[in-house]
Coordinates of C-alpha atoms and ligand atoms in Angstrom, one line a residue:
Chain F
X1 CA 0.0 0.0 0.0
X2 CA 2.7 2.5 1.0
X3 CA 4.6 1.3 -1.9
X4 CA 1.8 2.2 -4.3
X5 CA 1.7 5.6 -2.8
X6 CA 5.4 5.9 -3.2
X7 CA 5.2 5.2 -6.9
X8 CA 2.3 7.6 -7.3
X9 CA 4.0 10.4 -5.4
X10 CA 7.3 9.7 -7.0
X11 CA 5.9 10.2 -10.5
X12 CA 4.2 13.5 -9.6
X13 CA 7.3 15.6 -10.7
X14 CA 7.3 14.0 -14.1
X15 CA 3.5 14.4 -14.5
X16 CA 3.5 17.9 -13.3
X17 CA 6.4 19.0 -15.5
X18 CA 4.8 17.3 -18.5
X19 CA 1.5 19.1 -17.8
X20 CA 3.2 22.4 -17.5
X21 CA 5.0 21.7 -20.7
X22 CA 1.8 21.0 -22.5
X23 CA 0.4 24.2 -21.2
X24 CA 3.5 26.1 -22.4
X25 CA 4.4 27.1 -18.9
X26 CA 8.0 25.9 -18.8
X27 CA 9.5 29.1 -20.1
X28 CA 11.5 29.8 -23.2
X29 CA 13.1 26.4 -23.7
X30 CA 10.5 23.9 -22.5
X31 CA 12.1 20.8 -23.9
X32 CA 15.4 21.4 -22.1
X33 CA 13.7 22.1 -18.8
X34 CA 11.7 18.9 -19.1
X35 CA 14.8 16.9 -20.0
X36 CA 16.8 18.3 -17.1
X37 CA 14.0 17.9 -14.6
X38 CA 13.7 14.3 -15.5
X39 CA 17.5 13.7 -15.2
X40 CA 17.5 15.4 -11.9
X41 CA 14.8 13.2 -10.4
X42 CA 16.5 10.1 -11.9
X43 CA 19.7 10.9 -9.9
X44 CA 17.7 11.9 -6.8
X45 CA 15.9 8.5 -6.7
X46 CA 19.2 6.7 -7.4
X47 CA 20.7 8.5 -4.4
X48 CA 17.6 7.7 -2.3
X49 CA 17.8 4.0 -3.2
X50 CA 21.5 4.0 -2.2
X51 CA 20.6 5.6 1.2
X52 CA 18.6 2.6 2.3
X53 CA 21.5 0.4 3.4
X54 CA 23.5 3.0 5.4
X55 CA 20.3 4.1 7.1
X56 CA 19.6 0.6 8.2
X57 CA 23.1 -0.1 9.3
X58 CA 23.9 3.2 11.0
X59 CA 20.6 4.5 12.2
X60 CA 18.6 1.3 12.5
X61 CA 15.9 2.7 10.2
X62 CA 14.7 -0.1 7.9
X63 CA 13.3 1.0 4.6
X64 CA 14.3 -2.1 2.7
X65 CA 10.8 -2.7 1.6
X66 CA 10.9 0.5 -0.4
X67 CA 14.3 0.1 -2.0
X68 CA 13.0 -1.6 -5.1
X69 CA 10.4 1.2 -5.6
X70 CA 13.1 3.8 -5.3
X71 CA 15.3 2.0 -7.7
X72 CA 12.5 1.5 -10.2
X73 CA 11.6 5.2 -10.0
X74 CA 15.2 6.1 -10.8
X75 CA 14.9 3.8 -13.8
X76 CA 11.6 5.3 -15.0
X77 CA 13.0 8.8 -14.7
X78 CA 16.1 7.8 -16.6
X79 CA 13.9 6.2 -19.3
X80 CA 11.8 9.4 -19.6
X81 CA 14.9 11.5 -19.6
X82 CA 16.5 9.5 -22.4
X83 CA 13.2 9.4 -24.3
X84 CA 12.9 13.2 -24.2
X85 CA 16.5 13.5 -25.3
X86 CA 16.1 11.2 -28.2
X87 CA 12.6 12.2 -29.2
X88 CA 11.7 15.7 -28.2
X89 CA 15.2 17.2 -28.2
X90 CA 17.0 15.4 -31.0
X91 CA 13.9 14.6 -33.0
X92 CA 15.0 10.9 -33.5
X93 CA 17.9 12.1 -35.6
X94 CA 19.8 8.8 -35.9
X95 CA 23.1 10.4 -37.1
X96 CA 23.3 12.9 -34.4
X97 CA 22.4 10.3 -31.8
X98 CA 25.0 7.9 -33.0
X99 CA 27.7 10.6 -33.0
X100 CA 26.6 11.6 -29.5
X101 CA 26.5 8.2 -28.1
X102 CA 29.8 7.0 -29.5
X103 CA 31.9 10.1 -29.2
X104 CA 30.9 12.2 -26.3
X105 CA 32.0 11.1 -22.8
X106 CA 29.2 13.1 -21.3
X107 CA 26.6 11.1 -23.1
X108 CA 28.5 7.8 -22.9
X109 CA 28.5 8.2 -19.1
X110 CA 24.7 8.8 -19.1
X111 CA 24.3 5.8 -21.4
X112 CA 26.3 3.5 -19.1
X113 CA 24.2 4.6 -16.1
X114 CA 21.0 4.1 -18.1
X115 CA 22.0 0.6 -19.3
X116 CA 22.8 -0.4 -15.8
X117 CA 19.6 0.8 -14.2
X118 CA 17.7 -0.9 -17.0
X119 CA 19.3 -4.2 -16.3
X120 CA 18.7 -3.7 -12.6
X121 CA 15.0 -2.8 -13.3
X122 CA 14.6 -5.9 -15.5
X123 CA 16.0 -8.1 -12.8
X124 CA 14.3 -6.6 -9.8
X125 CA 11.4 -9.1 -9.8
X126 CA 11.1 -12.1 -7.5
X127 CA 11.6 -14.5 -10.3
X128 CA 15.0 -13.0 -11.2
X129 CA 16.1 -13.0 -7.6
X130 CA 15.3 -16.7 -7.3
X131 CA 16.9 -17.7 -10.5
X132 CA 20.0 -15.6 -10.3
X133 CA 20.6 -16.7 -6.8
X134 CA 24.0 -15.5 -5.6
X135 CA 24.7 -13.8 -8.9
X136 CA 21.8 -11.4 -8.3
X137 CA 23.7 -9.5 -5.6
X138 CA 26.8 -9.3 -7.9
X139 CA 24.6 -7.9 -10.7
X140 CA 23.0 -5.4 -8.5
X141 CA 26.3 -4.1 -7.2
X142 CA 26.6 -2.5 -10.6
X143 CA 24.4 0.2 -9.2
X144 CA 27.5 1.8 -7.7
X145 CA 29.0 2.2 -11.1
X146 CA 25.7 3.7 -12.3
X147 CA 25.8 6.2 -9.5
X148 CA 29.3 7.2 -10.3
X149 CA 28.6 7.7 -14.0
X150 CA 25.4 9.6 -13.3
X151 CA 27.2 12.0 -10.9
X152 CA 29.9 12.8 -13.4
X153 CA 27.4 13.0 -16.2
X154 CA 25.5 15.7 -14.1
X155 CA 28.7 17.6 -13.5
X156 CA 29.6 17.6 -17.2
X157 CA 26.1 18.7 -18.3
X158 CA 27.0 22.3 -17.6
X159 CA 29.6 24.6 -19.3
X160 CA 31.2 25.3 -15.9
X161 CA 31.6 23.7 -12.5
X162 CA 28.5 24.3 -10.6
X163 CA 27.6 24.0 -7.0
X164 CA 24.5 21.8 -7.4
X165 CA 26.0 18.9 -9.3
X166 CA 29.1 19.0 -7.0
X167 CA 26.8 18.6 -4.0
X168 CA 25.1 15.6 -5.6
X169 CA 28.5 14.2 -6.4
X170 CA 29.7 14.6 -2.8
X171 CA 26.6 12.8 -1.5
X172 CA 27.1 10.1 -4.1
X173 CA 30.7 9.7 -3.2
X174 CA 29.9 9.4 0.5
X175 CA 27.3 6.7 -0.3
X176 CA 29.7 4.8 -2.5
X177 CA 32.7 5.1 -0.1
X178 CA 30.5 3.8 2.7
X179 CA 30.3 0.5 0.9
X180 CA 34.1 0.2 1.2
X181 CA 34.0 0.3 5.0
X182 CA 34.8 -2.9 6.8
X183 CA 31.8 -4.9 7.8
X184 CA 32.5 -4.5 11.5
X185 CA 32.2 -0.7 11.3
X186 CA 29.1 -0.9 9.1
X187 CA 27.1 -3.3 11.1
X188 CA 28.0 -1.9 14.5
X189 CA 24.5 -0.6 15.0
X190 CA 22.8 -3.8 13.8
X191 CA 25.1 -6.0 16.0
X192 CA 24.1 -4.1 19.1
X193 CA 20.5 -5.1 18.8
Chain A
X1 CA 14.2 42.5 -49.6
X2 CA 11.8 42.6 -46.7
X3 CA 12.6 44.6 -43.6
X4 CA 11.3 43.5 -40.3
X5 CA 9.0 45.9 -38.5
X6 CA 8.6 45.4 -34.8
X7 CA 5.5 46.8 -33.1
X8 CA 6.3 50.4 -32.3
X9 CA 4.5 52.6 -29.9
X10 CA 2.6 55.4 -31.6
X11 CA 4.7 58.4 -32.2
X12 CA 2.7 60.4 -29.6
X13 CA 3.9 58.0 -26.9
X14 CA 7.6 58.2 -27.8
X15 CA 9.5 60.4 -25.4
X16 CA 12.0 62.6 -27.2
X17 CA 15.5 61.4 -26.3
X18 CA 16.4 64.8 -24.7
X19 CA 13.5 64.4 -22.4
X20 CA 14.3 60.9 -21.2
X21 CA 17.9 61.7 -20.8
X22 CA 17.1 64.5 -18.5
X23 CA 14.5 62.3 -16.7
X24 CA 17.3 59.9 -16.1
X25 CA 19.4 62.6 -14.5
X26 CA 16.4 63.5 -12.3
X27 CA 16.1 59.8 -11.3
X28 CA 19.7 59.9 -10.4
X29 CA 19.3 62.9 -8.2
X30 CA 16.4 61.5 -6.4
X31 CA 14.2 64.4 -7.2
X32 CA 12.2 62.3 -9.6
X33 CA 9.8 61.0 -7.0
X34 CA 8.4 64.5 -6.5
X35 CA 8.1 65.3 -10.2
X36 CA 7.5 62.1 -12.2
X37 CA 4.3 60.2 -11.5
X38 CA 5.3 56.9 -9.9
X39 CA 3.8 54.9 -12.8
X40 CA 6.4 56.4 -15.1
X41 CA 9.3 55.6 -12.9
X42 CA 9.0 51.9 -12.4
X43 CA 12.0 49.7 -11.6
X44 CA 15.3 49.6 -13.4
X45 CA 14.2 47.6 -16.5
X46 CA 11.3 50.0 -17.0
X47 CA 13.8 52.8 -17.6
X48 CA 14.2 51.6 -21.2
X49 CA 13.7 54.5 -23.5
X50 CA 12.6 54.3 -27.1
X51 CA 15.2 54.6 -29.8
X52 CA 14.6 55.5 -33.4
X53 CA 16.6 53.7 -36.0
X54 CA 16.5 53.4 -39.7
X55 CA 16.7 50.0 -41.3
X56 CA 20.2 48.5 -41.5
X57 CA 19.5 47.3 -45.0
X58 CA 19.8 43.7 -43.8
X59 CA 17.5 41.2 -45.5
X60 CA 15.1 39.9 -43.0
X61 CA 13.7 37.2 -45.3
X62 CA 12.1 34.5 -43.4
X63 CA 13.2 35.7 -40.0
X64 CA 10.6 35.9 -37.2
X65 CA 11.9 37.7 -34.2
X66 CA 12.0 35.8 -30.9
X67 CA 9.4 37.3 -28.5
X68 CA 10.6 40.3 -26.5
X69 CA 9.8 38.4 -23.3
X70 CA 12.2 35.6 -24.2
X71 CA 14.9 37.9 -25.6
X72 CA 15.0 39.7 -22.2
X73 CA 14.3 36.8 -19.8
X74 CA 16.4 33.9 -21.2
X75 CA 20.0 35.2 -21.1
X76 CA 23.5 34.0 -20.5
X77 CA 25.2 36.9 -18.6
X78 CA 27.3 35.3 -16.0
X79 CA 28.1 38.6 -14.3
X80 CA 24.6 38.3 -12.9
X81 CA 24.5 34.5 -12.3
X82 CA 24.5 31.2 -14.0
X83 CA 20.8 30.6 -14.5
X84 CA 19.1 31.8 -17.7
X85 CA 16.7 33.8 -15.5
X86 CA 19.3 35.4 -13.3
X87 CA 20.2 38.3 -15.6
X88 CA 16.6 39.5 -15.7
X89 CA 16.0 38.9 -12.0
X90 CA 19.3 40.2 -10.6
X91 CA 20.3 43.1 -12.8
X92 CA 17.9 45.6 -11.3
X93 CA 20.7 47.3 -9.3
X94 CA 22.9 47.8 -12.3
X95 CA 23.5 51.4 -13.4
X96 CA 24.2 51.7 -17.2
X97 CA 24.2 55.5 -17.0
X98 CA 26.4 57.5 -16.9
X99 CA 28.8 55.4 -19.0
X100 CA 31.9 55.9 -21.1
X101 CA 33.6 53.6 -23.6
X102 CA 37.4 54.1 -23.9
X103 CA 38.8 53.3 -27.4
X104 CA 42.6 53.2 -27.4
X105 CA 45.6 51.0 -28.0
X106 CA 47.2 51.1 -31.5
X107 CA 45.2 54.0 -32.8
X108 CA 46.1 57.5 -34.0
X109 CA 43.4 59.2 -31.9
X110 CA 42.5 57.4 -28.7
X111 CA 39.1 58.6 -27.5
X112 CA 36.6 58.3 -24.7
X113 CA 33.0 58.1 -25.9
X114 CA 30.1 59.1 -23.7
X115 CA 27.1 56.8 -24.0
X116 CA 24.8 59.7 -24.6
X117 CA 26.9 60.8 -27.6
X118 CA 26.8 57.2 -28.9
X119 CA 23.0 57.1 -28.5
X120 CA 22.7 60.3 -30.4
X121 CA 24.4 58.9 -33.5
X122 CA 22.3 57.8 -36.5
X123 CA 21.3 54.3 -35.4
X124 CA 20.4 51.3 -37.5
X125 CA 18.2 48.3 -36.9
X126 CA 19.6 44.9 -37.6
X127 CA 17.4 41.8 -37.4
X128 CA 20.0 39.1 -36.7
X129 CA 20.1 35.4 -35.9
X130 CA 21.8 34.7 -32.6
X131 CA 23.3 31.2 -32.1
X132 CA 24.4 30.3 -28.6
X133 CA 27.2 27.8 -28.2
X134 CA 24.8 25.8 -26.1
X135 CA 22.9 24.9 -29.3
X136 CA 19.9 27.2 -28.9
X137 CA 19.1 30.2 -31.1
X138 CA 17.0 33.4 -31.3
X139 CA 16.3 36.2 -33.8
X140 CA 16.8 39.6 -32.3
X141 CA 16.0 43.1 -33.7
X142 CA 19.1 45.0 -32.5
X143 CA 19.6 48.7 -32.7
X144 CA 23.1 50.0 -33.0
X145 CA 25.8 51.1 -35.4
X146 CA 28.7 49.4 -37.2
X147 CA 31.8 49.0 -35.0
X148 CA 33.7 50.1 -38.1
X149 CA 32.4 53.7 -37.6
X150 CA 34.1 54.0 -34.3
X151 CA 37.3 52.3 -35.4
X152 CA 37.6 54.6 -38.4
X153 CA 37.2 57.7 -36.1
X154 CA 40.1 56.6 -33.9
X155 CA 42.2 55.6 -37.0
X156 CA 43.9 52.2 -36.3
X157 CA 47.6 52.2 -36.8
X158 CA 49.1 50.0 -39.5
X159 CA 50.4 47.7 -36.7
X160 CA 46.9 47.1 -35.3
X161 CA 45.8 43.5 -36.1
X162 CA 43.2 42.7 -33.4
X163 CA 40.5 44.4 -31.4
X164 CA 40.1 43.6 -27.7
X165 CA 36.9 44.2 -25.8
X166 CA 36.5 44.5 -22.1
X167 CA 33.3 44.4 -20.1
X168 CA 32.6 46.2 -16.8
X169 CA 33.6 44.9 -13.4
X170 CA 31.2 45.9 -10.6
X171 CA 30.8 43.2 -8.0
X172 CA 28.5 45.5 -6.0
X173 CA 26.0 45.7 -8.9
X174 CA 26.7 42.3 -10.5
X175 CA 26.1 39.5 -8.0
X176 CA 27.7 36.9 -10.3
X177 CA 31.1 38.5 -10.0
X178 CA 31.4 37.5 -6.4
X179 CA 30.4 33.9 -6.3
X180 CA 32.0 31.0 -4.4
X181 CA 33.1 28.8 -7.3
X182 CA 35.3 30.1 -10.0
X183 CA 33.2 31.1 -12.9
X184 CA 35.2 33.2 -15.3
X185 CA 37.9 35.7 -14.8
X186 CA 36.6 39.3 -14.5
X187 CA 36.5 41.4 -16.5
X188 CA 35.0 39.4 -19.3
X189 CA 37.2 39.9 -22.3
X190 CA 36.6 39.1 -25.9
X191 CA 38.4 39.8 -29.2
X192 CA 38.2 39.9 -32.9
X193 CA 40.6 40.1 -35.8
X194 CA 40.7 43.7 -37.1
X195 CA 39.1 42.6 -40.4
X196 CA 36.3 40.9 -38.5
X197 CA 35.8 44.0 -36.4
X198 CA 35.6 46.2 -39.5
X199 CA 33.1 44.0 -41.2
X200 CA 29.8 45.8 -41.9
X201 CA 27.8 43.1 -40.1
X202 CA 29.7 43.7 -36.8
X203 CA 27.8 46.2 -34.7
X204 CA 27.8 47.8 -31.3
X205 CA 24.3 47.5 -30.1
X206 CA 22.7 50.1 -27.8
X207 CA 19.2 48.8 -28.1
X208 CA 16.8 46.1 -29.1
X209 CA 13.1 46.0 -30.0
X210 CA 13.0 49.7 -30.5
X211 CA 14.3 50.7 -27.1
X212 CA 17.6 51.1 -25.1
X213 CA 19.3 47.8 -24.1
X214 CA 17.8 46.3 -21.0
X215 CA 20.4 45.6 -18.3
X216 CA 20.2 41.9 -18.8
X217 CA 21.1 42.2 -22.5
X218 CA 24.3 44.0 -21.9
X219 CA 23.3 47.7 -21.2
X220 CA 24.2 50.2 -22.2
X221 CA 26.4 49.0 -25.1
X222 CA 27.5 45.6 -26.3
X223 CA 29.1 43.8 -29.2
X224 CA 27.1 41.8 -31.7
X225 CA 28.8 39.5 -34.2
X226 CA 26.0 37.5 -35.8
X227 CA 28.1 34.8 -37.5
X228 CA 29.9 33.8 -34.3
X229 CA 28.6 32.1 -31.1
X230 CA 26.9 34.4 -28.7
X231 CA 29.7 34.4 -26.2
X232 CA 31.8 36.5 -28.6
X233 CA 29.3 39.4 -28.0
X234 CA 30.9 41.1 -25.0
X235 CA 28.3 43.0 -23.0
X236 CA 28.4 46.2 -21.0
X237 CA 31.6 47.2 -22.8
X238 CA 33.9 49.8 -21.2
X239 CA 37.0 49.5 -23.3
X240 CA 37.9 48.7 -26.8
X241 CA 41.6 48.3 -27.5
X242 CA 43.5 47.8 -30.7
X243 CA 46.5 45.4 -30.4
X244 CA 49.1 43.7 -32.5
X245 CA 48.8 40.4 -30.7
X246 CA 45.8 38.1 -30.4
X247 CA 43.9 39.2 -27.2
X248 CA 42.9 36.7 -24.6
X249 CA 39.2 35.8 -24.6
X250 CA 37.3 34.7 -21.5
X251 CA 35.8 31.3 -22.5
X252 CA 39.0 30.3 -24.3
X253 CA 40.9 31.0 -21.1
X254 CA 38.5 28.8 -19.1
X255 CA 38.4 25.9 -21.5
X256 CA 40.7 26.2 -24.6
X257 CA 39.7 22.8 -26.0
X258 CA 36.0 23.8 -26.0
X259 CA 35.9 27.4 -27.0
X260 CA 38.2 28.8 -29.7
X261 CA 39.2 32.3 -30.4
X262 CA 37.2 32.4 -33.7
X263 CA 34.1 30.7 -32.4
X264 CA 32.5 31.0 -35.9
X265 CA 29.1 29.1 -35.9
X266 CA 30.0 25.9 -37.6
X267 CA 27.6 22.9 -37.7
X268 CA 30.5 20.6 -38.6
X269 CA 32.7 21.3 -35.6
X270 CA 31.1 20.0 -32.5
X271 CA 31.6 21.1 -29.0
X272 CA 33.3 18.2 -27.3
X273 CA 30.2 17.6 -25.2
X274 CA 27.4 18.2 -27.6
X275 CA 26.7 18.4 -31.3
X276 CA 26.6 21.8 -33.1
X277 CA 24.7 20.4 -36.1
X278 CA 21.4 21.7 -35.0
X279 CA 19.8 24.2 -32.6
X280 CA 16.6 24.6 -30.6
X281 CA 14.9 27.9 -31.5
X282 CA 13.9 29.7 -28.3
X283 CA 10.4 31.0 -27.6
X284 CA 8.6 29.4 -30.5
X285 CA 5.8 28.8 -27.9
X286 CA 3.4 26.0 -28.1
X287 CA 5.2 24.0 -25.4
X288 CA 7.1 20.8 -26.2
X289 CA 6.1 20.6 -29.8
X290 CA 6.3 24.3 -30.7
X291 CA 9.9 24.4 -31.7
X292 CA 11.4 21.5 -33.7
X293 CA 15.2 21.5 -33.8
X294 CA 16.5 23.1 -37.0
X295 CA 19.8 22.6 -38.8
X296 CA 22.5 25.1 -37.9
X297 CA 23.9 27.0 -40.8
X298 CA 27.6 27.6 -41.5
X299 CA 28.5 31.1 -40.2
X300 CA 25.0 31.2 -38.8
X301 CA 23.6 31.9 -42.3
X302 CA 26.0 34.8 -43.0
X303 CA 28.5 32.8 -45.0
X304 CA 27.8 34.7 -48.2
X305 CA 29.0 37.9 -46.4
X306 CA 31.8 36.6 -44.2
X307 CA 33.2 33.3 -45.5
X308 CA 35.8 35.2 -47.5
X309 CA 37.4 36.4 -44.3
X310 CA 38.5 32.9 -43.6
X311 CA 39.6 31.8 -47.0
X312 CA 42.3 29.2 -46.8
X313 CA 42.0 28.6 -43.1
X314 CA 41.4 25.3 -41.5
X315 CA 38.2 26.0 -39.5
X316 CA 38.4 22.7 -37.7
X317 CA 41.7 23.7 -36.2
X318 CA 40.9 27.4 -35.8
X319 CA 37.5 26.9 -34.3
Ligands
HEM401 C1 20.7 6.8 -15.1 C2 20.9 7.6 -16.2 C3 20.9 9.1 -16.2 C4 20.9 10.0 -15.1 C5 20.7 9.7 -13.6 C6 21.0 11.3 -15.7 C7 21.0 12.5 -15.0 C8 21.1 13.7 -15.5 C9 21.1 14.9 -14.8 C10 20.9 15.0 -13.2 C11 21.2 16.0 -15.6 C12 21.2 17.5 -15.3 C13 19.9 17.9 -14.8 C14 19.9 19.3 -14.4 O1 20.4 20.2 -15.1 O2 19.3 19.6 -13.3 C15 21.3 15.4 -17.0 C16 21.4 16.2 -18.1 C17 21.4 15.6 -19.4 N1 21.4 14.3 -19.7 FE1 21.3 12.7 -18.4 N2 21.1 11.2 -17.1 C18 21.1 9.8 -17.4 C19 21.2 9.3 -18.6 C20 21.3 10.0 -19.8 C21 21.4 9.5 -21.1 C22 21.4 8.0 -21.4 C23 21.5 10.5 -22.0 C24 21.6 10.5 -23.5 C25 21.6 9.5 -24.3 C26 21.4 11.7 -21.2 C27 21.4 13.0 -21.8 C28 21.4 14.1 -21.0 C29 21.5 15.5 -21.6 C30 21.7 15.7 -23.1 C31 21.5 16.4 -20.6 C32 21.7 17.9 -20.7 C33 20.5 18.5 -21.3 C34 21.0 19.9 -21.8 O3 21.4 19.9 -23.0 O4 20.9 20.8 -21.2 N3 21.3 11.4 -19.9 N4 21.2 14.0 -16.9

């Protein structure tokens, strides 16, 4: 039930921005605003999904039940983001897309992140978890690489270094570095219980 | 040849320049509140005064001007902040008057021009395409005069090869000049080769849409070079200097592999991070489907007039 609400609420920014775009209320460059808003929410949900484990281990707050929903929201936003880029922005221009995807590190990083979250979304169901067994965890560790790529992609999306993407990158770095801590440190809180 | 006509206020509503100039002085002395009805004063952007100009003789075939609202509210002017909306929102405290422009360097007669004298010159309207290096574009009815006019008055010496432009530094009035992260070095500097600067398409703009330049568009005077990416157009210019060596330019200093000295609009030379083959027209309205991308033209469509300046050059290397 709460999960359904989470999906519904999570998709509000996309729906609201889309509605504003249809009503021509996104300013002078609506496609770019929509594209960027979707990318921003994709990385936000990616970060939220990566917060679940440290929250549980350090603060004893258990949100494991919502992790899949958060991850899937990140995937949906990334999918919308890429769709807007390919369709509304580039007008399905194959040549430009091919050049972008093969030559530009900025886009390649986004693409790597997107491919990874797609694989994770496709294997997020109970069936995959059962059939992949131990390998499921290995596959889903790729989310760390996705987070890294997305953070750098965000930084590179501006002409200059900006505060906002750097803040996201710092949060992402903390969340990723946390995974490198030895288990004794990480599970301190859980062990006490 | 069709000439663009922007909607003009009826002649009866146009304040003669002498009157608005003195009104500005009044505003400056603070007497204005007592004399001018509040409605007439408004905030800084409302101080725009009408300008009269004759057609610059440019063909306006097929060009529809970008709405005034977008031309004045979707700007890159990092002195006021990094967001497109910052220049309009944060330039209210900027004072473009009084103002002088110093023209010196390798010239026979260095001079300091007062902005009022520049505004009193015969002005021309130029309806130009504007292509930003970020792959969006506008069409803007500028008002100004050819840079060549000024340069001829100061008489460049034979040794002069380049023209350097310098924008104003006023951290107290330009919030973007005192940020935390390094943005660009101030003052913003730009440059042209002398033959580019003398080209009849190169203008110093003092207005747009029939009025003086709004602060967010580079008041009171800015460079416009329509065949180059927008960042070449130094805003709020205080100094123009003729030199024999290629002047440093702001974006080139920041990222030499991304922004060249020439910065001619070229659909075949991509920015390392995005394609320059096409552009998103700004302000077409109609939301998502109002403005389809359109192909970017070599030299932004001014190739016929300017391509000869670059004959024999490798424009991939000299981008
Ligand atoms: C998980 C995958 C991705 C994430 C999390 C992501 C995230 C982001 C973020 C946060 C931004 C900046 C938003 C802002 O300005 O606030 C952005 C911009 C952008 N992204 Fe992505 N992105 C992803 C995948 C992709 C892919 C696959 C592509 C292209 C194939 C792409 C193309 C772009 C473009 C073109 C921009 C800049 C838009 C502009 O021109 O201003 N992204 N992305």
